[in-house]
PDB file of C-alpha atoms in Angstrom:
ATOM      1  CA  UNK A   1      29.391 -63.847 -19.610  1.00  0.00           C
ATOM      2  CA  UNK A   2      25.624 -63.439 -18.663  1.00  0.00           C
ATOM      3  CA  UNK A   3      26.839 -63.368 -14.814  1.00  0.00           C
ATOM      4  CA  UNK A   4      29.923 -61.151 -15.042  1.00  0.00           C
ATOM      5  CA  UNK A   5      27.354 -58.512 -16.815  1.00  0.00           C
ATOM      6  CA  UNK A   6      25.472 -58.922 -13.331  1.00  0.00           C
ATOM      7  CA  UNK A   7      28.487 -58.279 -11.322  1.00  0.00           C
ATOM      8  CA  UNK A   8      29.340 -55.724 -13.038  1.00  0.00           C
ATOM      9  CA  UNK A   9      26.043 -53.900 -12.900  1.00  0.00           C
ATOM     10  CA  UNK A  10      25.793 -54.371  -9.242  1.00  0.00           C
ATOM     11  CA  UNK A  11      29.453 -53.006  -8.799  1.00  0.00           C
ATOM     12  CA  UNK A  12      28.188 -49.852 -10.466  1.00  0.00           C
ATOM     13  CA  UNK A  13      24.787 -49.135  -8.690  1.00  0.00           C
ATOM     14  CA  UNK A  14      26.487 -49.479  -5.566  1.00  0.00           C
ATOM     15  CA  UNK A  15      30.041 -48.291  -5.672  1.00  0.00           C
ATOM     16  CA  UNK A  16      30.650 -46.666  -8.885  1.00  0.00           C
ATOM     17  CA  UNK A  17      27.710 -44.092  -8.970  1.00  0.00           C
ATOM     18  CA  UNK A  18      27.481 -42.365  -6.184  1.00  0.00           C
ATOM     19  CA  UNK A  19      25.955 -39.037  -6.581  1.00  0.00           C
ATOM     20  CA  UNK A  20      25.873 -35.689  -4.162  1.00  0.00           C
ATOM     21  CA  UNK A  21      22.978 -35.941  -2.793  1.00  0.00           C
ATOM     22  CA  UNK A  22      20.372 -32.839  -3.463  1.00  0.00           C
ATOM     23  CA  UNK A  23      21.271 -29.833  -1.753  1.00  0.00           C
ATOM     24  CA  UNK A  24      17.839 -29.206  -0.100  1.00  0.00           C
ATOM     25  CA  UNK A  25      17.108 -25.420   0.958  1.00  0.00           C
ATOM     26  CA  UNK A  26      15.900 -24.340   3.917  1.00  0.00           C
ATOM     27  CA  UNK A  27      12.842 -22.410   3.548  1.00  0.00           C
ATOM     28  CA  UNK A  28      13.177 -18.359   3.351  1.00  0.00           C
ATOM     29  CA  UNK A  29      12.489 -16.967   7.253  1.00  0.00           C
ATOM     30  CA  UNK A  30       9.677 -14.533   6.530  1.00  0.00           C
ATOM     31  CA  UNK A  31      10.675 -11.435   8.232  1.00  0.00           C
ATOM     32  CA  UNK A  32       7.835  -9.850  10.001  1.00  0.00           C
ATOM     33  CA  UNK A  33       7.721  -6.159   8.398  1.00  0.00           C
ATOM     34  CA  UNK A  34       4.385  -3.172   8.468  1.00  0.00           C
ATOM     35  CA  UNK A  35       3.261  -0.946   6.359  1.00  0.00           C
ATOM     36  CA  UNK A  36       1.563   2.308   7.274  1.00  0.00           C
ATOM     37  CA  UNK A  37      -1.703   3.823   6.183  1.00  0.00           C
ATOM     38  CA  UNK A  38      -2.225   8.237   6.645  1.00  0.00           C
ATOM     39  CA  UNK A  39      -5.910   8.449   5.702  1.00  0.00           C
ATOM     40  CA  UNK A  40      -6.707  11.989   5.315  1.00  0.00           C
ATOM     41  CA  UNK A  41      -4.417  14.861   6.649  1.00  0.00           C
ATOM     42  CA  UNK A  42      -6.480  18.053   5.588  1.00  0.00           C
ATOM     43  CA  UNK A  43      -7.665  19.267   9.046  1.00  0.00           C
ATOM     44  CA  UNK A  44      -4.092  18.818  10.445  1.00  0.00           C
ATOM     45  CA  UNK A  45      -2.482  20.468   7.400  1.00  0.00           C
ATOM     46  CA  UNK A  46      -5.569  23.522   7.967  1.00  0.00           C
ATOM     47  CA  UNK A  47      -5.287  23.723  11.676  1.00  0.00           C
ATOM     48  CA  UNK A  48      -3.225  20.959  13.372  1.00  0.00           C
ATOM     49  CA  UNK A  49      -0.136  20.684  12.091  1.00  0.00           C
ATOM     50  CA  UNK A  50       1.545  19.506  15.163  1.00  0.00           C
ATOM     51  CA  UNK A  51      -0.723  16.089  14.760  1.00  0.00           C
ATOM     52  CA  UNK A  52       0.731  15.819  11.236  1.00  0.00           C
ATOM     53  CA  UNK A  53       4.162  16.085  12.506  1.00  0.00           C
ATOM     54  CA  UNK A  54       3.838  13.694  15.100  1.00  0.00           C
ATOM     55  CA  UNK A  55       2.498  11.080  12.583  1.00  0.00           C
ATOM     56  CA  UNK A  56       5.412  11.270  10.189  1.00  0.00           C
ATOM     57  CA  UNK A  57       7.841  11.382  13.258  1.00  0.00           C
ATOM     58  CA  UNK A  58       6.719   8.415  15.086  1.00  0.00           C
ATOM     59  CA  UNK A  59       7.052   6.796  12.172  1.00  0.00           C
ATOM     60  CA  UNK A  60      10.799   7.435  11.943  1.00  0.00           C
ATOM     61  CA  UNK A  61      11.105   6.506  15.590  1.00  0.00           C
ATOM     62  CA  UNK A  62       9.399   2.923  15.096  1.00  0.00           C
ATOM     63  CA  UNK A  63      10.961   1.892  11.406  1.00  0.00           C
ATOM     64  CA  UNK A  64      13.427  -0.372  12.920  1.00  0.00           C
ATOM     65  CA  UNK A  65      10.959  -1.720  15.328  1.00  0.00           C
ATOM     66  CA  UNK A  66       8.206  -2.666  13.568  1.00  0.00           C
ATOM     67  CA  UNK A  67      10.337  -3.055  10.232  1.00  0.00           C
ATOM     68  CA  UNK A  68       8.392  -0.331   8.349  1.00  0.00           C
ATOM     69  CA  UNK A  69       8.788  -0.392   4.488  1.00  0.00           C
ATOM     70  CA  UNK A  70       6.237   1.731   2.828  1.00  0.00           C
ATOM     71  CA  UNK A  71       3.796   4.485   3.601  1.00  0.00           C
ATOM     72  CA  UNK A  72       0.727   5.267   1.490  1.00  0.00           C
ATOM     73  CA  UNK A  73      -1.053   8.753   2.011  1.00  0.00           C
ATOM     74  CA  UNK A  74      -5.282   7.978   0.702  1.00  0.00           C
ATOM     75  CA  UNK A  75      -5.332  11.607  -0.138  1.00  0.00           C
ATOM     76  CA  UNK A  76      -6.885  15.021   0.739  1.00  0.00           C
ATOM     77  CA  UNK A  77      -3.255  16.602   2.144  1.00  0.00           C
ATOM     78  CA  UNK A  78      -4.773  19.463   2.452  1.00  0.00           C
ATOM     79  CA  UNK A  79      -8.634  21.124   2.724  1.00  0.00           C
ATOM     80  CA  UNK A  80      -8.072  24.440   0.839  1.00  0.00           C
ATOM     81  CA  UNK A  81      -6.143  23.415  -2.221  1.00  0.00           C
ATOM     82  CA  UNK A  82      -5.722  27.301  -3.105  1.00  0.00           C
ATOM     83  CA  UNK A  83      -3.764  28.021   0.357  1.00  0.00           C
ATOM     84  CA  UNK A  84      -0.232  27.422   0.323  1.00  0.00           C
ATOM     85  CA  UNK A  85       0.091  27.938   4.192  1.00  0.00           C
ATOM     86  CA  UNK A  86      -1.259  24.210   4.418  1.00  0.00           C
ATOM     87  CA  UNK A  87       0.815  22.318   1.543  1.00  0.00           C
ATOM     88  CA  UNK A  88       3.783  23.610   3.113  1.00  0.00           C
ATOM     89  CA  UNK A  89       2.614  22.048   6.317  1.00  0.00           C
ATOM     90  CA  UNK A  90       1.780  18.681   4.329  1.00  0.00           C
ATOM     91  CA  UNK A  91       5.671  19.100   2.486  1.00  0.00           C
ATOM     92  CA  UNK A  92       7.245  19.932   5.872  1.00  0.00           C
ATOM     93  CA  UNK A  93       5.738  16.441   7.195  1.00  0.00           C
ATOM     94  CA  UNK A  94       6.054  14.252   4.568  1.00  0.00           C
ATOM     95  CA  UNK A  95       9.705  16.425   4.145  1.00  0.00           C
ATOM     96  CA  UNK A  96      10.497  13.914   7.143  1.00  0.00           C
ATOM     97  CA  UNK A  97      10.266  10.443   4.958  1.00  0.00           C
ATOM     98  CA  UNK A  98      12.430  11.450   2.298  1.00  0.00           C
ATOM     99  CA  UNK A  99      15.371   8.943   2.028  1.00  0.00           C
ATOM    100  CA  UNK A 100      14.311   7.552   4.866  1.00  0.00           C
ATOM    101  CA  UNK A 101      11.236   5.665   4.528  1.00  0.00           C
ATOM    102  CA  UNK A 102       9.493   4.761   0.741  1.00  0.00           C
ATOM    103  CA  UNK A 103       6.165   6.628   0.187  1.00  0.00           C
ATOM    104  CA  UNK A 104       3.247   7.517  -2.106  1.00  0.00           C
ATOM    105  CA  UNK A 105       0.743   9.980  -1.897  1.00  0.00           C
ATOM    106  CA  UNK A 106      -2.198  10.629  -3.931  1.00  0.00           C
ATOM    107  CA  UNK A 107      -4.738  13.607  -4.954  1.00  0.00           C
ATOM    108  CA  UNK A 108      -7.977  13.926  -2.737  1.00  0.00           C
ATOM    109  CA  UNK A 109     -10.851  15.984  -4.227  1.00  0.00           C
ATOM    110  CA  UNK A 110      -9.430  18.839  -1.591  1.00  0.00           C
ATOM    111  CA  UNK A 111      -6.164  18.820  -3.541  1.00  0.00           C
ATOM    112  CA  UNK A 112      -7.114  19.776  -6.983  1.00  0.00           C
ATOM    113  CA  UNK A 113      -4.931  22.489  -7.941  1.00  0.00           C
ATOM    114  CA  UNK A 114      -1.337  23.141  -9.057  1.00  0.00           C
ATOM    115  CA  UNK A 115      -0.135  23.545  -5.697  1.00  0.00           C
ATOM    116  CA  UNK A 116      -0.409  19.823  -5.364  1.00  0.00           C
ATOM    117  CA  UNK A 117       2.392  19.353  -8.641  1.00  0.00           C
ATOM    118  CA  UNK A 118       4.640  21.703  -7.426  1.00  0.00           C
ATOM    119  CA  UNK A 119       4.949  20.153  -3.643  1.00  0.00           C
ATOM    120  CA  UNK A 120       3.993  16.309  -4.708  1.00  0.00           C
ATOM    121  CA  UNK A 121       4.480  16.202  -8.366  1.00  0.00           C
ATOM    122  CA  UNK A 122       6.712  13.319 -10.506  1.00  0.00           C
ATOM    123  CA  UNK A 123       9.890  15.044  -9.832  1.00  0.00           C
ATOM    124  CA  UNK A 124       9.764  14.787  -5.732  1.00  0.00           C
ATOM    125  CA  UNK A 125      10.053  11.185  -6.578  1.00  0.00           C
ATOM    126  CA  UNK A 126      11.519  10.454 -10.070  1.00  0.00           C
ATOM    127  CA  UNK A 127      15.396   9.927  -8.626  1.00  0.00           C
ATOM    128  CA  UNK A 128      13.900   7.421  -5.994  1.00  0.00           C
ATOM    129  CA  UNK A 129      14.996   3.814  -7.213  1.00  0.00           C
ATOM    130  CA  UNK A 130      11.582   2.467  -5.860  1.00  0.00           C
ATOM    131  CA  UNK A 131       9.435   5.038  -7.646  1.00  0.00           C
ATOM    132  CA  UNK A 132       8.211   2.997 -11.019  1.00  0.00           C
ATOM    133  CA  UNK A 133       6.194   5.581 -13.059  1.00  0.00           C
ATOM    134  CA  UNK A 134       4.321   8.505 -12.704  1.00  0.00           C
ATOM    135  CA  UNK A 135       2.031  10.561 -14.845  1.00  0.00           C
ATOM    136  CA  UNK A 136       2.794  14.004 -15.741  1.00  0.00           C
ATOM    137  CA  UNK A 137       1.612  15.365 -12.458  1.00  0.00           C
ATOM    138  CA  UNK A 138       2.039  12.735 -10.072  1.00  0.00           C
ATOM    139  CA  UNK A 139      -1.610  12.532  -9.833  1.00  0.00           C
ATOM    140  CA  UNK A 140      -1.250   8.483 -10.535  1.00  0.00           C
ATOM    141  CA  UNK A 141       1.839   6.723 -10.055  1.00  0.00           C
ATOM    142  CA  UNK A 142       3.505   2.980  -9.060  1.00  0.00           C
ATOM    143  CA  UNK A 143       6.182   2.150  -6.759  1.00  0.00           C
ATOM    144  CA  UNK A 144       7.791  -1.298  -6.521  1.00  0.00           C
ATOM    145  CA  UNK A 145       9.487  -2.708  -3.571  1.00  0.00           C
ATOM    146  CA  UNK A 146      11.359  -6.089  -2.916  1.00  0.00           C
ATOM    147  CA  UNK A 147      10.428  -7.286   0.775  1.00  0.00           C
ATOM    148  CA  UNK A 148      11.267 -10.788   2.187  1.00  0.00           C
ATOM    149  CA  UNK A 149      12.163 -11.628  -1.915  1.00  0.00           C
ATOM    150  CA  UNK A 150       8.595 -10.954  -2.675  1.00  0.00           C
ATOM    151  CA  UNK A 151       7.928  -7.991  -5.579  1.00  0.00           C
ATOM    152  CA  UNK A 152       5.238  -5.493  -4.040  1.00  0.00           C
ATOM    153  CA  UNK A 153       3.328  -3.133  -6.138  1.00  0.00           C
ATOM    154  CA  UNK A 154       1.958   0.274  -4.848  1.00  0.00           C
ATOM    155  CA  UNK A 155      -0.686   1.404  -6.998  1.00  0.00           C
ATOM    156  CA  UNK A 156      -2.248   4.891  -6.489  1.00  0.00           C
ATOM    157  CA  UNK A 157      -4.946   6.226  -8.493  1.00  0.00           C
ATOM    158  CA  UNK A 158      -6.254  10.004  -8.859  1.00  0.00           C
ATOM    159  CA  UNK A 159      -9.924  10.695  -7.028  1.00  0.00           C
ATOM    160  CA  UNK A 160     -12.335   9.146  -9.802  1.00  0.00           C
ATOM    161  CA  UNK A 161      -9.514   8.063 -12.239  1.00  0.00           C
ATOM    162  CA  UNK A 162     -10.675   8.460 -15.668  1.00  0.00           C
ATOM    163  CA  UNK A 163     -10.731   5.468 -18.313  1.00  0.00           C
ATOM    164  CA  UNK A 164      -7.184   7.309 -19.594  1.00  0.00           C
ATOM    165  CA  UNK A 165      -5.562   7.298 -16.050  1.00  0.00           C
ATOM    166  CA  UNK A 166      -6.392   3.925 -15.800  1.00  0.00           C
ATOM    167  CA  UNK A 167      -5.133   3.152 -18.662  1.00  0.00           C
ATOM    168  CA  UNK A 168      -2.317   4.961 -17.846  1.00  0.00           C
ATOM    169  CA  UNK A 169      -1.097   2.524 -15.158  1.00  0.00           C
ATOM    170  CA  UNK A 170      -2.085  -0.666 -16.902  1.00  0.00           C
ATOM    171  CA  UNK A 171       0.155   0.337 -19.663  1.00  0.00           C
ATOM    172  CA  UNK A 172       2.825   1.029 -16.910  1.00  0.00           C
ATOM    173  CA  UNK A 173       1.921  -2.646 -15.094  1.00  0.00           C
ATOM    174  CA  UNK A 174       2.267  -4.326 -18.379  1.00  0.00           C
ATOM    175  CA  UNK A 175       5.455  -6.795 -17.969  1.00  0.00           C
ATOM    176  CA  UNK A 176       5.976  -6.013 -14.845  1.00  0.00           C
ATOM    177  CA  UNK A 177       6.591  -9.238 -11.978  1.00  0.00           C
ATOM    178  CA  UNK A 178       4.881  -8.492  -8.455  1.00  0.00           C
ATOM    179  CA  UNK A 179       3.852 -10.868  -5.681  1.00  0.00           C
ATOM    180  CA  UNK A 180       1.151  -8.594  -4.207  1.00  0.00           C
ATOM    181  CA  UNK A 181      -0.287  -5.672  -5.689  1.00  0.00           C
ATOM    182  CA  UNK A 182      -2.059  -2.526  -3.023  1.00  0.00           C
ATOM    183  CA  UNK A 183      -4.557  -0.491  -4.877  1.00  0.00           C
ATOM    184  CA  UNK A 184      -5.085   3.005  -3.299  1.00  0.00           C
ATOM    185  CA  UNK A 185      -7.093   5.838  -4.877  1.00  0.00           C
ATOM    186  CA  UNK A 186      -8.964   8.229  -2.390  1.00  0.00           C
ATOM    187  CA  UNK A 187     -12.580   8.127  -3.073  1.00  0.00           C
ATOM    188  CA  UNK A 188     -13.568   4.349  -3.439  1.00  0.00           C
ATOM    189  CA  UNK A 189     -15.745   2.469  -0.296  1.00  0.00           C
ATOM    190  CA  UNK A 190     -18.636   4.076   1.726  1.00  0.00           C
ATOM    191  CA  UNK A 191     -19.387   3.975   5.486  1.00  0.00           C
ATOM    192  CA  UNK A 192     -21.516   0.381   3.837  1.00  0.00           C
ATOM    193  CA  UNK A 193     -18.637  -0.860   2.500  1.00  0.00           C
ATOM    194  CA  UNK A 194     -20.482  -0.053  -1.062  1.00  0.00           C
ATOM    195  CA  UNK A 195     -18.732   0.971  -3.698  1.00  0.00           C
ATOM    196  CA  UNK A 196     -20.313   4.176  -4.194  1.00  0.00           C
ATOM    197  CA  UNK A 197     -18.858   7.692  -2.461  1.00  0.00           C
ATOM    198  CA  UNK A 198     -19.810  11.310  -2.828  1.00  0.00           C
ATOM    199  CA  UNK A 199     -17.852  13.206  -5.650  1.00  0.00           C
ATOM    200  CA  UNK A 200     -17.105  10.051  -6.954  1.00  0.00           C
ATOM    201  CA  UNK A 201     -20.562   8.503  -7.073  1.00  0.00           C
ATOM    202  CA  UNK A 202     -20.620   5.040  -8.458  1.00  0.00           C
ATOM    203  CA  UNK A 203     -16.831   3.211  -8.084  1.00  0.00           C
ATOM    204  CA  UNK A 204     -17.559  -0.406  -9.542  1.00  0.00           C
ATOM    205  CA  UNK A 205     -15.552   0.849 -12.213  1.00  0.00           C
ATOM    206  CA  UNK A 206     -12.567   0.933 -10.095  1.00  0.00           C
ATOM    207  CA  UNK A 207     -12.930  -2.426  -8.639  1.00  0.00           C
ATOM    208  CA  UNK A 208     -13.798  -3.536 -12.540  1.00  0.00           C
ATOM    209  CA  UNK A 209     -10.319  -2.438 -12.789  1.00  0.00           C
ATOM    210  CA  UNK A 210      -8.601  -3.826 -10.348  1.00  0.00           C
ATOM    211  CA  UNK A 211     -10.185  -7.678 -10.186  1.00  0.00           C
ATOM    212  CA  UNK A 212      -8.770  -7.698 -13.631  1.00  0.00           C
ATOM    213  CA  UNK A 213      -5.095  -7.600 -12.518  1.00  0.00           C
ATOM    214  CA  UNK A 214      -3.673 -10.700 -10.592  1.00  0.00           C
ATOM    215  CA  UNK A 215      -2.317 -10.391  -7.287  1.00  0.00           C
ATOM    216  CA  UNK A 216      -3.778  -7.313  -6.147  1.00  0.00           C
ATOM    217  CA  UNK A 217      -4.602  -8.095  -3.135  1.00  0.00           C
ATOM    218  CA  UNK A 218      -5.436  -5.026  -1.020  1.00  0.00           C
ATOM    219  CA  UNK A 219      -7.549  -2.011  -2.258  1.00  0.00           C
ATOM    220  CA  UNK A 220      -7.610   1.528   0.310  1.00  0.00           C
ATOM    221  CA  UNK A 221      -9.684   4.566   0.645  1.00  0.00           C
ATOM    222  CA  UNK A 222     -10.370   7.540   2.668  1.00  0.00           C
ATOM    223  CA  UNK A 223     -12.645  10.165   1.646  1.00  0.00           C
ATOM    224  CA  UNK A 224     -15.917   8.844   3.707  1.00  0.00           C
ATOM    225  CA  UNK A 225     -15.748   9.887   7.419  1.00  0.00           C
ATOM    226  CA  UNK A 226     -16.000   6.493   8.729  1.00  0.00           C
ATOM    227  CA  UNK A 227     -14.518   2.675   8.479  1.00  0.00           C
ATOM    228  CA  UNK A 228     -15.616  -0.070   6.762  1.00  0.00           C
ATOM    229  CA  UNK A 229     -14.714  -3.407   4.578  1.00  0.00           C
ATOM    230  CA  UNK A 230     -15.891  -5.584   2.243  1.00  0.00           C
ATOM    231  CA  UNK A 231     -13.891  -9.487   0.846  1.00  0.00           C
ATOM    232  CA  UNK A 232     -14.491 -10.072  -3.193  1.00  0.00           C
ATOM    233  CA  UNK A 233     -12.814 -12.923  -5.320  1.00  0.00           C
ATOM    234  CA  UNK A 234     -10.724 -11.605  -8.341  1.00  0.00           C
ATOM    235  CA  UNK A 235     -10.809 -12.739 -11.896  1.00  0.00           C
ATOM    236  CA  UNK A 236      -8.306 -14.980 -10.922  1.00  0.00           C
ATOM    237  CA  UNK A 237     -10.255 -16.884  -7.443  1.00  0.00           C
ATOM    238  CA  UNK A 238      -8.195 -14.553  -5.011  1.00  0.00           C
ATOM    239  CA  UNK A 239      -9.641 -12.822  -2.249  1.00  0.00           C
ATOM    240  CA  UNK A 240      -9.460  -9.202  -2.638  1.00  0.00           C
ATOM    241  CA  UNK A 241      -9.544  -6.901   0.719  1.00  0.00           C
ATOM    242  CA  UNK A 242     -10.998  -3.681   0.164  1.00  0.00           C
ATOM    243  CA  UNK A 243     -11.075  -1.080   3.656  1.00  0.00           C
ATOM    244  CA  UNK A 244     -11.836   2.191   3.960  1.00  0.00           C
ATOM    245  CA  UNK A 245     -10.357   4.451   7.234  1.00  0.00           C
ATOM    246  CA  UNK A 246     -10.915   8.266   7.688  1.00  0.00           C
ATOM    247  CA  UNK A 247     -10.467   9.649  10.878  1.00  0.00           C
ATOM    248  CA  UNK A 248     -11.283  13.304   9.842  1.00  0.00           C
ATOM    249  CA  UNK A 249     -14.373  14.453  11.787  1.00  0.00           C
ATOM    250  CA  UNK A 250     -12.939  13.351  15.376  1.00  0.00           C
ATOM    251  CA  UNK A 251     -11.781  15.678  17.335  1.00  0.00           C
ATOM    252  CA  UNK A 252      -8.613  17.642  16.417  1.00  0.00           C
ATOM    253  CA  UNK A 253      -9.363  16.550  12.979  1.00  0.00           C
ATOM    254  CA  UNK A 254      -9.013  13.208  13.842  1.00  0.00           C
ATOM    255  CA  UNK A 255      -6.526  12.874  16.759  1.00  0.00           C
ATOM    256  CA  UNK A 256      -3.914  11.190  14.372  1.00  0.00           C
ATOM    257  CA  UNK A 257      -5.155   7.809  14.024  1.00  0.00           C
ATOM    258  CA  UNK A 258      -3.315   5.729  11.062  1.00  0.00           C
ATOM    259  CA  UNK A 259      -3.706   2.095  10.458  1.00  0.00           C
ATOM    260  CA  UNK A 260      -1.148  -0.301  10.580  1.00  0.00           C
ATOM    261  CA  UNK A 261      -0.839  -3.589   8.319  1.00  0.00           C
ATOM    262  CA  UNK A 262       1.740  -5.798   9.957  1.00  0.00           C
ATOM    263  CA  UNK A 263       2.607  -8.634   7.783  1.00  0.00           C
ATOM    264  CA  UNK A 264       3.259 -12.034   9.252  1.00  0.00           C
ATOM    265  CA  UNK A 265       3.724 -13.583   6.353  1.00  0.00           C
ATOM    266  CA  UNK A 266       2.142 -12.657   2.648  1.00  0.00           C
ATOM    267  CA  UNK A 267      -1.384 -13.922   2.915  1.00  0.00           C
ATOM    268  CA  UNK A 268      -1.575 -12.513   6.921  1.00  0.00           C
ATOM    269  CA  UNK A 269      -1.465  -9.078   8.004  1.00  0.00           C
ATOM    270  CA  UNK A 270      -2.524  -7.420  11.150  1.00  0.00           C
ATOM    271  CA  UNK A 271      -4.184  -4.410  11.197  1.00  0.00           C
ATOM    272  CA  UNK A 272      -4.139  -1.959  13.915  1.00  0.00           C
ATOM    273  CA  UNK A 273      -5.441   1.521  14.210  1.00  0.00           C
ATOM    274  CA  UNK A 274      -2.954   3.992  16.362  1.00  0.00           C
ATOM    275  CA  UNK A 275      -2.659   7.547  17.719  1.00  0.00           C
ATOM    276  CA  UNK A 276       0.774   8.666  18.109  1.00  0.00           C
ATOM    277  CA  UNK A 277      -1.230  12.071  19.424  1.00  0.00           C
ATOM    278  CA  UNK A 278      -2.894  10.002  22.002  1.00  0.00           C
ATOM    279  CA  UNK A 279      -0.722   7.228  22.317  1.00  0.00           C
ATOM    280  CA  UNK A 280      -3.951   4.739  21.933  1.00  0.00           C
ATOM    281  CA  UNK A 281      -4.963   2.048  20.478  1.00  0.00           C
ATOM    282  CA  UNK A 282      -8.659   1.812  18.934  1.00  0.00           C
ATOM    283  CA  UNK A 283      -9.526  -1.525  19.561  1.00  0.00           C
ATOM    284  CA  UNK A 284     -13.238  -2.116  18.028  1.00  0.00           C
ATOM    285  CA  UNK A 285     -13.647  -4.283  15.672  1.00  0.00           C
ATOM    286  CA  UNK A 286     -13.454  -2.031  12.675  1.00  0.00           C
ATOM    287  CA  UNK A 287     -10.612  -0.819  13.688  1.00  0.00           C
ATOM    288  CA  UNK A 288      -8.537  -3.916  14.948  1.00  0.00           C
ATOM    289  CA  UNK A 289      -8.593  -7.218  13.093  1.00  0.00           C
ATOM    290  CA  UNK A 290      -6.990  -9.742  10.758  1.00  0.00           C
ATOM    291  CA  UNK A 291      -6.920 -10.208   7.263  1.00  0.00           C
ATOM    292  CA  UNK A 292      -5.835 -13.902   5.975  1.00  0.00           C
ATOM    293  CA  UNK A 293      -6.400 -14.084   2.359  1.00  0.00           C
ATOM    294  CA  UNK A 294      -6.640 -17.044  -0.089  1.00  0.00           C
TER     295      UNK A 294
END
């Protein structure tokens, strides 16, 4: 009896419980794709519209080829928030994106007046699917994207945010899943990479903020006529990247030089600064490097 138990036993294992075998997945291709920065626009929007133009446009002519997804504006759209003459040159650029290419904008200190809610406010965006929340005039918002099956959070912040705009989008944050989050608000890094800016004076508070929420990973800024960057670890042990870029006292009000973040995969990105104006490159090394983050 004690042997036929054996037999039996071995019959199974080997004939009469076969299995499928694990389906094992292929790991997801990650598809190279860019994201593009417009620090501040005011001297185009004053007295170069043309330059603002051709930033918006080249962007439509290189979507497909450099698999653009999002554009963030760091602020100051304009330099005389009182003279409609130069939102309607900021609307009649950023006019270009609409259902083509997702965007946010936020308020520089040179846009603070009602001109900026009735060009940029929540309802230019509140029917885009993309477009999470928004306060009452736009002046902070979210937008959420999927890219390569990765949830990305845009978060953009009013110059200084207050403790109740801040609160504003943490309430708005709550629940949500993301992968990577990018913190803009206009006023944030100095030519030092300190966190300390004129109008804004001392920003810790922002980065107190931000360290607080896992997975942002970026922070940007305009505001300070100059580039810089600084590296800090999160609550949570991951490197945070925190750049400033404004281009504004060049010449022509800065000759149309935008950065571009080209993701190779989600801890890489390449950053680039470009003039579609020129048709340059600026290759120093504030201006051309790579970020690969924890």
């Amino acid at each position: 009896m004690k042997n036929l138990f054996f037999i039996i036993l071995i019959f199974l294992l080997f004939f009469g419980c076969t299995q499928t075998p694990l389906e094992i997945k292929a790991p997801i291709e990650f598809e190279e794709f860019s994201i593009i920065v417009l620090p501040d626009t005011q001297n185009y929007s004053k007295s170069h519209p043309e330059i603002f133009y051709s930033q918006t446009d080249w962007i439509i002519q290189n979507k497909e080829e450099l698999n653009i997804k999002f554009i963030i504006h760091e602020g100051d759209l304009v330099n005389n928030a009182n003279q409609e003459e130069q939102w309607i040159v900021a609307n009649k650029a950023m006019n270009k994106l609409d259902g083509v290419v997702p965007y946010s904008v936020i308020r520089g200190n040179h846009d603070r007046h009602e001109l900026y809610q009735k060009y940029f406010g929540k309802e230019r965006f509140k029917d885009y699917d993309w477009y999470l929340a928004g306060d009452e005039f736009n002046k902070n918002n979210i937008s959420k994207l999927e890219i390569n099956d990765f949830n990305f959070l845009f978060i953009s912040l009013d110059v200084c945010p207050d403790t109740n705009e801040l609160n504003f989008i943490k309430e708005n944050i709550t629940g949500e899943q993301f992968d990577f989050a990018i913190v803009t608000t206009h006023g944030y890094l100095n030519e030092n990479a300190e966190r300390n800016v004129h109008v804004c004076n001392n920003t810790e508070y922002i980065w107190d903020f931000a360290k607080e929420i896992k997975n942002v990973r970026l922070m940007l800024s305009g505001h300070v006529h100059d580039e810089s960057m600084r590296t800090d670890p999160n609550d949570f042990n991951q490197s945070v990247v925190q750049m400033l870029a404004d281009h504004k006292t060049r010449e022509n009000g800065g000759n149309g030089y935008l950065r571009i973040l080209i993701f190779t995969d989600i801890n890489t990105i390449n950053v680039t600064t470009y003039s579609p104006t020129l048709n340059e490159f600026e290759t120093d090394k504030d201006s051309e490097f790579l970020i690969e983050l924890n």
